[in-house]
N, CA, C and O of each residue as an XYZ file, in Angstrom:
696
protein
N     -15.770     -1.465    -14.149
C     -17.118     -1.399    -13.588
C     -17.355     -2.488    -12.556
O     -18.444     -2.584    -11.990
N     -16.352     -3.301    -12.309
C     -16.474     -4.356    -11.321
C     -15.130     -4.626    -10.692
O     -14.144     -3.942    -10.966
N     -15.107     -5.634     -9.845
C     -13.868     -5.995     -9.174
C     -12.937     -6.739    -10.132
O     -13.379     -7.413    -11.062
N     -11.651     -6.598     -9.880
C     -10.631     -7.323    -10.606
C     -10.042     -8.330     -9.630
O      -9.431     -7.943     -8.634
N     -10.219     -9.618     -9.904
C      -9.738    -10.671     -9.015
C      -8.687    -11.503     -9.724
O      -8.903    -12.010    -10.825
N      -7.538    -11.632     -9.064
C      -6.474    -12.496     -9.558
C      -6.657    -13.826     -8.843
O      -6.307    -13.960     -7.671
N      -7.201    -14.798     -9.542
C      -7.546    -16.080     -8.936
C      -6.299    -16.820     -8.459
O      -5.188    -16.536     -8.904
N      -6.494    -17.756     -7.564
C      -5.408    -18.565     -7.027
C      -4.631    -19.224     -8.163
O      -5.209    -19.915     -9.001
N      -3.318    -19.005     -8.185
C      -2.465    -19.581     -9.215
C      -2.375    -18.765    -10.491
O      -1.570    -19.083    -11.366
N      -3.188    -17.714    -10.618
C      -3.176    -16.883    -11.818
C      -2.171    -15.736    -11.655
O      -1.726    -15.439    -10.547
N      -1.826    -15.103    -12.775
C      -0.877    -13.999    -12.787
C      -1.486    -12.812    -13.521
O      -2.078    -12.968    -14.589
N      -1.336    -11.620    -12.939
C      -1.666    -10.375    -13.631
C      -0.401     -9.542    -13.684
O       0.175     -9.215    -12.646
N       0.034     -9.198    -14.887
C       1.209     -8.361    -15.079
C       0.785     -7.071    -15.763
O       0.179     -7.093    -16.834
N       1.107     -5.958    -15.142
C       0.882     -4.637    -15.722
C       2.257     -4.044    -15.974
O       3.018     -3.817    -15.034
N       2.580     -3.790    -17.236
C       3.881     -3.241    -17.592
C       3.672     -2.032    -18.490
O       3.262     -2.159    -19.643
N       3.961     -0.853    -17.939
C       3.840      0.400    -18.678
C       2.412      0.642    -19.180
O       2.203      1.007    -20.337
N       1.437      0.433    -18.295
C       0.034      0.668    -18.639
C      -0.625      1.522    -17.561
O      -0.079      1.699    -16.472
N      -1.794      2.043    -17.876
C      -2.643      2.725    -16.902
C      -3.873      1.863    -16.679
O      -4.578      1.511    -17.625
N      -4.125      1.523    -15.414
C      -5.317      0.766    -15.051
C      -6.225      1.682    -14.256
O      -5.853      2.148    -13.179
N      -7.420      1.945    -14.783
C      -8.438      2.692    -14.046
C      -9.305      1.668    -13.326
O     -10.121      0.983    -13.943
N      -9.117      1.574    -12.015
C      -9.807      0.554    -11.216
C     -11.130      1.124    -10.712
O     -11.142      2.015     -9.863
N     -12.235      0.614    -11.231
C     -13.564      1.052    -10.829
C     -14.119      0.222     -9.686
O     -15.113      0.604     -9.068
N     -13.497     -0.892     -9.401
C     -13.890     -1.748     -8.286
C     -12.662     -2.069     -7.468
O     -11.674     -1.336     -7.498
N     -12.725     -3.163     -6.737
C     -11.605     -3.579     -5.907
C     -10.640     -4.456     -6.694
O     -11.040     -5.158     -7.622
N      -9.369     -4.411     -6.316
C      -8.368     -5.327     -6.840
C      -8.121     -6.348     -5.740
O      -7.663     -5.997     -4.652
N      -8.423     -7.609     -6.022
C      -8.323     -8.676     -5.022
C      -7.430     -9.793     -5.536
O      -7.388    -10.081     -6.732
N      -6.714    -10.418     -4.601
C      -5.947    -11.607     -4.950
C      -5.983    -12.580     -3.790
O      -5.324    -12.352     -2.776
N      -6.753    -13.681     -3.919
C      -6.768    -14.680     -2.859
C      -5.438    -15.423     -2.753
O      -5.025    -15.770     -1.646
N      -4.756    -15.677     -3.872
C      -3.460    -16.363     -3.845
C      -2.819    -16.323     -5.223
O      -2.240    -17.311     -5.675
N      -2.922    -15.184     -5.885
C      -2.361    -15.046     -7.225
C      -1.080    -14.235     -7.212
O      -0.572    -13.874     -6.151
N      -0.562    -13.953     -8.393
C       0.661    -13.178     -8.577
C       0.309    -11.861     -9.243
O      -0.287    -11.839    -10.320
N       0.688    -10.748     -8.588
C       0.472     -9.411     -9.138
C       1.828     -8.774     -9.374
O       2.583     -8.543     -8.429
N       2.144     -8.488    -10.636
C       3.362     -7.782    -11.028
C       2.964     -6.460    -11.661
O       2.250     -6.436    -12.663
N       3.421     -5.370    -11.083
C       3.141     -4.040    -11.627
C       4.489     -3.353    -11.832
O       5.252     -3.176    -10.882
N       4.778     -2.967    -13.070
C       6.054     -2.340    -13.404
C       5.795     -1.100    -14.255
O       5.138     -1.182    -15.292
N       6.311      0.046    -13.816
C       6.237      1.295    -14.586
C       4.817      1.575    -15.065
O       4.601      1.903    -16.232
N       3.860      1.445    -14.167
C       2.452      1.603    -14.519
C       1.754      2.572    -13.569
O       2.324      3.008    -12.569
N       0.521      2.894    -13.901
C      -0.326      3.740    -13.059
C      -1.576      2.951    -12.718
O      -2.261      2.440    -13.604
N      -1.869      2.854    -11.429
C      -3.165      2.317    -10.994
C      -3.906      3.497    -10.378
O      -3.496      4.047     -9.356
N      -5.005      3.873    -11.023
C      -5.807      4.988    -10.534
C      -7.174      4.452    -10.114
O      -7.951      3.967    -10.937
N      -7.445      4.552     -8.821
C      -8.716      4.088     -8.277
C      -9.784      5.135     -8.577
O      -9.649      6.300     -8.203
N     -10.847      4.706     -9.258
C     -11.934      5.595     -9.670
C     -12.987      5.618     -8.562
O     -13.914      4.808     -8.547
N     -12.827      6.547     -7.653
C     -13.647      6.557     -6.442
C     -14.900      7.392     -6.595
O     -14.902      8.441     -7.240
N     -15.967      6.899     -5.985
C     -17.214      7.651     -5.880
C     -17.492      8.017     -4.423
O     -18.333      8.870     -4.138
N     -16.773      7.359     -3.500
C     -16.840      7.630     -2.058
C     -15.546      7.087     -1.458
O     -14.847      6.303     -2.101
N     -15.223      7.495     -0.238
C     -14.036      6.953      0.414
C     -14.121      5.434      0.478
O     -15.114      4.877      0.945
N     -13.081      4.775      0.010
C     -13.027      3.317      0.082
C     -13.905      2.589     -0.908
O     -14.096      1.381     -0.773
N     -14.454      3.287     -1.911
C     -15.311      2.594     -2.878
C     -14.497      1.697     -3.808
O     -15.065      0.886     -4.539
N     -13.184      1.835     -3.786
C     -12.279      0.979     -4.544
C     -11.013      0.809     -3.716
O     -10.454      1.793     -3.232
N     -10.549     -0.440     -3.548
C      -9.413     -0.742     -2.689
C      -8.609     -1.892     -3.265
O      -8.986     -2.469     -4.284
N      -7.488     -2.231     -2.608
C      -6.655     -3.360     -3.004
C      -6.496     -4.292     -1.818
O      -6.069     -3.862     -0.746
N      -6.837     -5.578     -1.995
C      -6.703     -6.587     -0.943
C      -5.948     -7.784     -1.500
O      -6.390     -8.432     -2.449
N      -4.791     -8.068     -0.887
C      -3.931     -9.159     -1.341
C      -3.756    -10.117     -0.176
O      -3.096     -9.790      0.810
N      -4.344    -11.297     -0.288
C      -4.414    -12.249      0.821
C      -3.205    -13.174      0.882
O      -2.371    -13.206     -0.023
N      -3.137    -13.924      1.979
C      -2.061    -14.897      2.179
C      -1.962    -15.804      0.965
O      -2.975    -16.237      0.414
N      -0.752    -16.083      0.561
C      -0.535    -16.900     -0.625
C      -0.314    -16.082     -1.874
O       0.150    -16.613     -2.883
N      -0.635    -14.802     -1.833
C      -0.393    -13.927     -2.976
C       1.079    -13.554     -3.041
O       1.782    -13.552     -2.031
N       1.529    -13.241     -4.241
C       2.861    -12.689     -4.455
C       2.659    -11.325     -5.102
O       1.945    -11.203     -6.098
N       3.293    -10.295     -4.531
C       3.049     -8.920     -4.963
C       4.382     -8.242     -5.270
O       5.259     -8.172     -4.408
N       4.534     -7.748     -6.489
C       5.696     -6.967     -6.892
C       5.187     -5.696     -7.561
O       4.620     -5.746     -8.653
N       5.389     -4.571     -6.908
C       4.979     -3.287     -7.480
C       6.219     -2.405     -7.504
O       6.778     -2.091     -6.454
N       6.652     -2.001     -8.700
C       7.897     -1.255     -8.846
C       7.733     -0.102     -9.832
O       7.124     -0.236    -10.893
N       8.300      1.031     -9.439
C       8.383      2.192    -10.327
C       7.014      2.582    -10.895
O       6.876      2.848    -12.090
N       6.014      2.610    -10.023
C       4.643      2.858    -10.465
C       3.983      3.941     -9.628
O       4.550      4.418     -8.645
N       2.783      4.321    -10.028
C       1.983      5.312     -9.322
C       0.677      4.651     -8.907
O      -0.010      4.053     -9.735
N       0.330      4.757     -7.620
C      -0.956      4.298     -7.111
C      -1.650      5.508     -6.524
O      -1.137      6.125     -5.590
N      -2.811      5.858     -7.060
C      -3.475      7.100     -6.675
C      -4.982      6.991     -6.914
O      -5.511      5.901     -7.133
N      -5.652      8.117     -6.868
C      -7.098      8.175     -7.068
C      -7.457      9.237     -8.092
O      -6.651     10.112     -8.408
N      -8.662      9.149     -8.600
C      -9.157     10.141     -9.542
C      -9.638     11.406     -8.840
O      -9.813     12.432     -9.497
N      -9.855     11.368     -7.540
C     -10.443     12.499     -6.806
C      -9.586     12.820     -5.581
O      -9.399     11.971     -4.710
N      -9.074     14.028     -5.520
C      -8.157     14.389     -4.438
C      -8.840     14.556     -3.088
O      -8.164     14.806     -2.091
N     -10.146     14.427     -3.031
C     -10.861     14.499     -1.746
C     -11.393     13.131     -1.309
O     -12.111     13.036     -0.313
N     -11.043     12.063     -2.053
C     -11.469     10.707     -1.724
C     -10.251      9.803     -1.638
O      -9.225     10.066     -2.265
N     -10.371      8.717     -0.844
C      -9.210      7.896     -0.537
C      -9.502      6.413     -0.745
O     -10.614      5.944     -0.504
N      -8.486      5.688     -1.195
C      -8.513      4.238     -1.352
C      -7.608      3.659     -0.275
O      -6.858      4.393      0.368
N      -7.675      2.344     -0.074
C      -6.818      1.718      0.922
C      -6.307      0.384      0.449
O      -6.794     -0.165     -0.538
N      -5.304     -0.148      1.168
C      -4.786     -1.466      0.823
C      -4.633     -2.319      2.064
O      -4.386     -1.820      3.162
N      -4.787     -3.624      1.860
C      -4.583     -4.617      2.900
C      -3.738     -5.731      2.307
O      -4.136     -6.373      1.336
N      -2.560     -5.959      2.901
C      -1.655     -6.986      2.402
C      -1.429     -7.999      3.504
O      -0.882     -7.673      4.558
N      -1.852     -9.233      3.261
C      -1.795    -10.295      4.262
C      -0.860    -11.410      3.809
O      -1.105    -12.582      4.096
N       0.195    -11.056      3.111
C       1.146    -12.038      2.608
C       2.554    -11.566      2.924
O       2.781    -10.367      3.088
N       3.484    -12.473      3.011
C       4.859    -12.095      3.267
C       5.680    -11.941      2.010
O       6.823    -11.487      2.069
N       5.128    -12.306      0.887
C       5.885    -12.289     -0.358
C       5.526    -11.039     -1.153
O       4.743    -11.093     -2.101
N       6.112     -9.910     -0.749
C       5.837     -8.659     -1.446
C       7.087     -7.797     -1.532
O       7.927     -7.788     -0.632
N       7.184     -7.079     -2.633
C       8.202     -6.073     -2.858
C       7.488     -4.853     -3.417
O       6.972     -4.876     -4.534
N       7.466     -3.798     -2.633
C       6.816     -2.555     -3.032
C       7.929     -1.512     -3.053
O       8.323     -0.995     -2.007
N       8.433     -1.206     -4.249
C       9.647     -0.406     -4.376
C       9.515      0.689     -5.433
O       8.899      0.499     -6.481
N      10.117      1.849     -5.121
C      10.277      2.946     -6.085
C       8.957      3.489     -6.633
O       8.868      3.821     -7.815
N       7.936      3.580     -5.787
C       6.609      4.006     -6.234
C       6.225      5.363     -5.654
O       6.816      5.830     -4.679
N       5.222      5.988     -6.276
C       4.529      7.140     -5.720
C       3.141      6.665     -5.318
O       2.350      6.247     -6.164
N       2.848      6.729     -4.019
C       1.585      6.231     -3.482
C       0.897      7.405     -2.802
O       1.431      7.981     -1.854
N      -0.292      7.758     -3.289
C      -0.955      8.943     -2.749
C      -2.449      8.717     -2.543
O      -3.055      7.827     -3.138
N      -3.017      9.553     -1.683
C      -4.443      9.547     -1.358
C      -4.910      8.172     -0.879
O      -5.960      7.682     -1.295
N      -4.118      7.562     -0.004
C      -4.452      6.228      0.485
C      -4.841      6.262      1.951
O      -4.452      7.161      2.696
N      -5.616      5.266      2.348
C      -5.998      5.087      3.736
C      -7.418      5.496      4.032
O      -7.766      6.672      3.934
N      -8.245      4.524      4.397
C      -9.604      4.803      4.861
C      -9.778      4.098      6.200
O      -8.965      3.251      6.572
N     -10.819      4.441      6.908
C     -11.047      3.780      8.198
C     -11.362      2.301      8.025
O     -11.070      1.503      8.916
N     -11.946      1.923      6.904
C     -12.270      0.514      6.668
C     -11.061     -0.273      6.168
O     -10.826     -1.396      6.613
N     -10.299      0.304      5.254
C      -9.093     -0.333      4.702
C      -7.922      0.561      5.099
O      -7.683      1.597      4.478
N      -7.199      0.154      6.133
C      -6.281      1.049      6.825
C      -4.817      0.922      6.404
O      -3.926      1.101      7.234
N      -4.549      0.618      5.130
C      -3.157      0.484      4.673
C      -2.393     -0.448      5.591
O      -1.357     -0.075      6.142
N      -2.896     -1.647      5.755
C      -2.370     -2.536      6.781
C      -1.634     -3.733      6.194
O      -1.910     -4.199      5.088
N      -0.689     -4.201      6.988
C       0.020     -5.441      6.730
C      -0.329     -6.359      7.882
O       0.091     -6.111      9.012
N      -1.091     -7.419      7.625
C      -1.544     -8.361      8.648
C      -0.785     -9.669      8.518
O      -0.746    -10.268      7.443
N      -0.185    -10.109      9.610
C       0.516    -11.396      9.646
C       1.471    -11.528      8.467
O       1.655    -12.615      7.920
N       2.070    -10.417      8.089
C       3.001    -10.402      6.966
C       4.387    -10.786      7.460
O       4.958    -10.090      8.300
N       4.924    -11.860      6.963
C       6.253    -12.304      7.375
C       7.225    -12.041      6.235
O       7.181    -12.701      5.197
N       8.089    -11.081      6.442
C       9.024    -10.712      5.393
C       8.414     -9.661      4.494
O       7.314     -9.175      4.754
N       9.110     -9.316      3.457
C       8.625     -8.324      2.518
C       9.408     -7.031      2.609
O      10.002     -6.714      3.640
N       9.397     -6.295      1.519
C      10.186     -5.084      1.396
C       9.313     -3.926      0.946
O       8.588     -4.022     -0.045
N       9.393     -2.830      1.690
C       8.766     -1.557      1.314
C       9.922     -0.572      1.237
O      10.403     -0.106      2.270
N      10.382     -0.242      0.017
C      11.649      0.447     -0.160
C      11.539      1.571     -1.186
O      10.992      1.394     -2.274
N      12.076      2.732     -0.808
C      12.243      3.862     -1.718
C      10.930      4.317     -2.366
O      10.896      4.646     -3.552
N       9.862      4.331     -1.582
C       8.568      4.811     -2.057
C       8.338      6.230     -1.562
O       8.967      6.677     -0.603
N       7.444      6.919     -2.217
C       7.034      8.270     -1.824
C       5.552      8.205     -1.471
O       4.709      8.010     -2.346
N       5.234      8.370     -0.179
C       3.859      8.348      0.318
C       3.420      9.786      0.579
O       4.031     10.483      1.389
N       2.366     10.233     -0.100
C       1.895     11.611      0.076
C       0.372     11.660      0.137
O      -0.317     10.757     -0.338
N      -0.134     12.734      0.732
C      -1.568     13.046      0.764
C      -2.423     11.925      1.341
O      -3.410     11.515      0.731
N      -2.042     11.426      2.528
C      -2.895     10.396      3.131
C      -4.180     11.018      3.652
O      -4.304     12.241      3.728
N      -5.116     10.185      4.003
C      -6.459     10.657      4.339
C      -6.522     11.399      5.657
O      -7.438     12.192      5.875
N      -5.573     11.160      6.534
C      -5.648     11.740      7.869
C      -6.426     10.871      8.830
O      -6.408     11.109     10.038
N      -7.116      9.858      8.306
C      -7.887      8.951      9.162
C      -7.014      7.834      9.712
O      -7.287      7.306     10.789
N      -5.966      7.470      8.979
C      -5.106      6.347      9.354
C      -3.665      6.667      8.963
O      -3.401      7.652      8.273
N      -2.740      5.825      9.412
C      -1.335      5.945      9.040
C      -1.124      5.508      7.593
O      -1.975      4.835      7.011
N       0.014      5.893      7.019
C       0.356      5.397      5.687
C       0.544      3.884      5.702
O       0.119      3.190      4.778
N       1.184      3.374      6.761
C       1.416      1.943      6.898
C       1.068      1.542      8.323
O       1.580      2.133      9.274
N       0.205      0.544      8.484
C      -0.103     -0.038      9.786
C       0.410     -1.470      9.779
O      -0.008     -2.286      8.958
N       1.318     -1.767     10.700
C       1.898     -3.103     10.816
C       1.226     -3.764     12.005
O       1.271     -3.232     13.114
N       0.592     -4.937     11.791
C      -0.133     -5.561     12.885
C      -0.196     -7.073     12.759
O       0.266     -7.650     11.775
N      -0.762     -7.690     13.748
C      -1.056     -9.134     13.775
C       0.153    -10.012     13.507
O       0.177    -10.778     12.544
N       1.153     -9.894     14.364
C       2.313    -10.774     14.294
C       3.135    -10.635     13.024
O       3.771    -11.600     12.599
N       3.139     -9.477     12.416
C       3.995     -9.255     11.253
C       5.449     -9.257     11.692
O       5.805     -8.590     12.663
N       6.282     -9.992     10.995
C       7.694    -10.111     11.357
C       8.559    -10.028     10.110
O       8.105    -10.305      8.999
N       9.814     -9.642     10.315
C      10.792     -9.694      9.238
C      10.586     -8.700      8.114
O      11.175     -8.864      7.046
N       9.775     -7.679      8.314
C       9.556     -6.678      7.280
C      10.745     -5.727      7.209
O      11.475     -5.565      8.187
N      10.937     -5.099      6.054
C      11.931     -4.056      5.893
C      11.248     -2.844      5.288
O      10.802     -2.871      4.141
N      11.172     -1.785      6.071
C      10.567     -0.525      5.639
C      11.705      0.494      5.640
O      12.043      1.039      6.691
N      12.301      0.757      4.475
C      13.474      1.618      4.454
C      13.524      2.511      3.215
O      12.982      2.192      2.157
N      14.204      3.648      3.399
C      14.461      4.628      2.355
C      13.184      5.174      1.715
O      13.179      5.495      0.526
N      12.105      5.282      2.489
C      10.852      5.831      2.000
C      10.717      7.286      2.433
O      11.377      7.735      3.369
N       9.852      8.011      1.736
C       9.518      9.386      2.095
C       8.044      9.413      2.477
O       7.191      8.973      1.707
N       7.747      9.928      3.663
C       6.369     10.052      4.146
C       6.077     11.525      4.407
O       6.667     12.117      5.310
N       5.186     12.118      3.641
C       4.755     13.490      3.882
C       3.400     13.421      4.560
O       2.412     13.010      3.951
N       3.358     13.821      5.814
C       2.163     13.619      6.616
C       1.753     14.913      7.303
O       2.448     15.395      8.197
N       0.639     15.466      6.888
C       0.140     16.683      7.516
C      -1.053     16.399      8.422
O      -1.685     17.325      8.932
N      -1.357     15.125      8.621
C      -2.505     14.773      9.450
C      -2.066     14.552     10.889
O      -0.893     14.723     11.221
N      -3.001     14.175     11.729
C      -2.671     13.882     13.125
C      -2.400     12.399     13.345
O      -2.374     11.943     14.488
N      -2.198     11.646     12.281
C      -1.895     10.219     12.363
C      -0.407      9.990     12.099
O       0.215     10.763     11.369
N       0.168      8.945     12.680
C       1.582      8.662     12.415
C       1.785      8.145     10.990
O       0.854      7.641     10.362
N       3.009      8.278     10.495
C       3.331      7.728      9.170
C       3.344      6.209      9.194
O       2.813      5.564      8.290
N       3.960      5.631     10.244
C       4.030      4.185     10.416
C       3.482      3.869     11.799
O       3.922      4.449     12.792
N       2.521      2.950     11.867
C       1.864      2.630     13.129
C       1.998      1.144     13.406
O       1.624      0.319     12.572
N       2.531      0.796     14.572
C       2.631     -0.600     14.998
C       1.468     -0.878     15.932
O       1.346     -0.235     16.975
N       0.606     -1.835     15.573
C      -0.590     -2.123     16.342
C      -0.488     -3.512     16.967
O      -0.342     -4.505     16.255
N      -0.562     -3.583     18.282
C      -0.503     -4.849     18.987
C       0.871     -5.099     19.574
O       1.837     -4.423     19.222
N       0.957     -6.063     20.462
C       2.201     -6.300     21.187
C       3.159     -7.239     20.469
O       4.317     -7.340     20.877
N       2.735     -7.921     19.437
C       3.572     -8.934     18.792
C       4.078     -8.520     17.420
O       4.620     -9.362     16.703
N       3.927     -7.262     17.023
C       4.183     -6.919     15.629
C       5.612     -6.531     15.295
O       6.005     -6.629     14.132
N       6.391     -6.101     16.245
C       7.692     -5.515     15.904
C       8.834     -6.521     15.914
O       9.992     -6.113     15.993
N       8.561     -7.787     15.839
C       9.585     -8.813     15.878
C      10.345     -8.864     14.548
O       9.829     -9.360     13.547
N      11.572     -8.346     14.551
C      12.386     -8.397     13.343
C      11.983     -7.434     12.260
O      12.396     -7.603     11.113
N      11.184     -6.419     12.578
C      10.797     -5.414     11.592
C      11.876     -4.332     11.562
O      12.184     -3.730     12.590
N      12.446     -4.088     10.389
C      13.479     -3.078     10.220
C      12.835     -1.817      9.650
O      12.185     -1.857      8.605
N      13.023     -0.702     10.348
C      12.564      0.601      9.873
C      13.788      1.509      9.915
O      14.259      1.868     10.994
N      14.309      1.882      8.739
C      15.529      2.679      8.716
C      15.589      3.592      7.503
O      15.021      3.310      6.448
N      16.298      4.696      7.693
C      16.590      5.648      6.613
C      15.348      6.170      5.904
O      15.384      6.431      4.702
N      14.250      6.323      6.637
C      13.046      6.912      6.059
C      13.035      8.399      6.364
O      13.536      8.827      7.403
N      12.467      9.186      5.462
C      12.272     10.602      5.728
C      10.817     10.795      6.126
O       9.903     10.553      5.338
N      10.623     11.230      7.346
C       9.280     11.367      7.909
C       8.982     12.840      8.158
O       9.680     13.498      8.930
N       7.968     13.345      7.516
C       7.563     14.742      7.680
C       6.212     14.713      8.382
O       5.256     14.149      7.850
N       6.117     15.303      9.556
C       4.885     15.286     10.346
C       5.051     14.346     11.515
O       6.170     14.120     11.974
N       3.960     13.796     12.005
C       4.006     12.848     13.109
C       4.742     11.603     12.643
O       4.521     11.134     11.527
N       5.604     11.071     13.475
C       6.535     10.056     13.019
C       6.006      8.649     13.200
O       5.403      8.109     12.273
N       6.205      8.036     14.349
C       5.833      6.635     14.534
C       5.067      6.514     15.832
O       4.648      5.417     16.201
């Protein structure tokens, strides 16, 4: 019924659980570990529940499902840290105009072997921007029936050392 905040220096570990998120999941500089779990955003409107992980946060999401309770509503994520591993997940119904599935000033990090489906059509599955460098986006599946690209590079400084390889892109590509 409210936001879930991982305070600076704190750790939240979800292992083989279902979390029904009724508010936002925020981390100013905490540690988020999600393993073999389901995070289901309980939406009442587009973007009424989102995930924001700020600089200083450490994010590990593996073998999990991130989705919504309503197939006509969408959640979004913003990751502003370089210390992330997002691997082997099913991520669906993501992306709003306010929270655009973005990586801001993210230096390093791995997005590997995920399945991205049913995006909102308002934004790309992944937007890389604001001097993000050293990212690895590989072996993912993007099913995109919208008029937005699967991966979008925004700005002139974002593609420095970003590796995008071996992804399966269905629909508009990059």
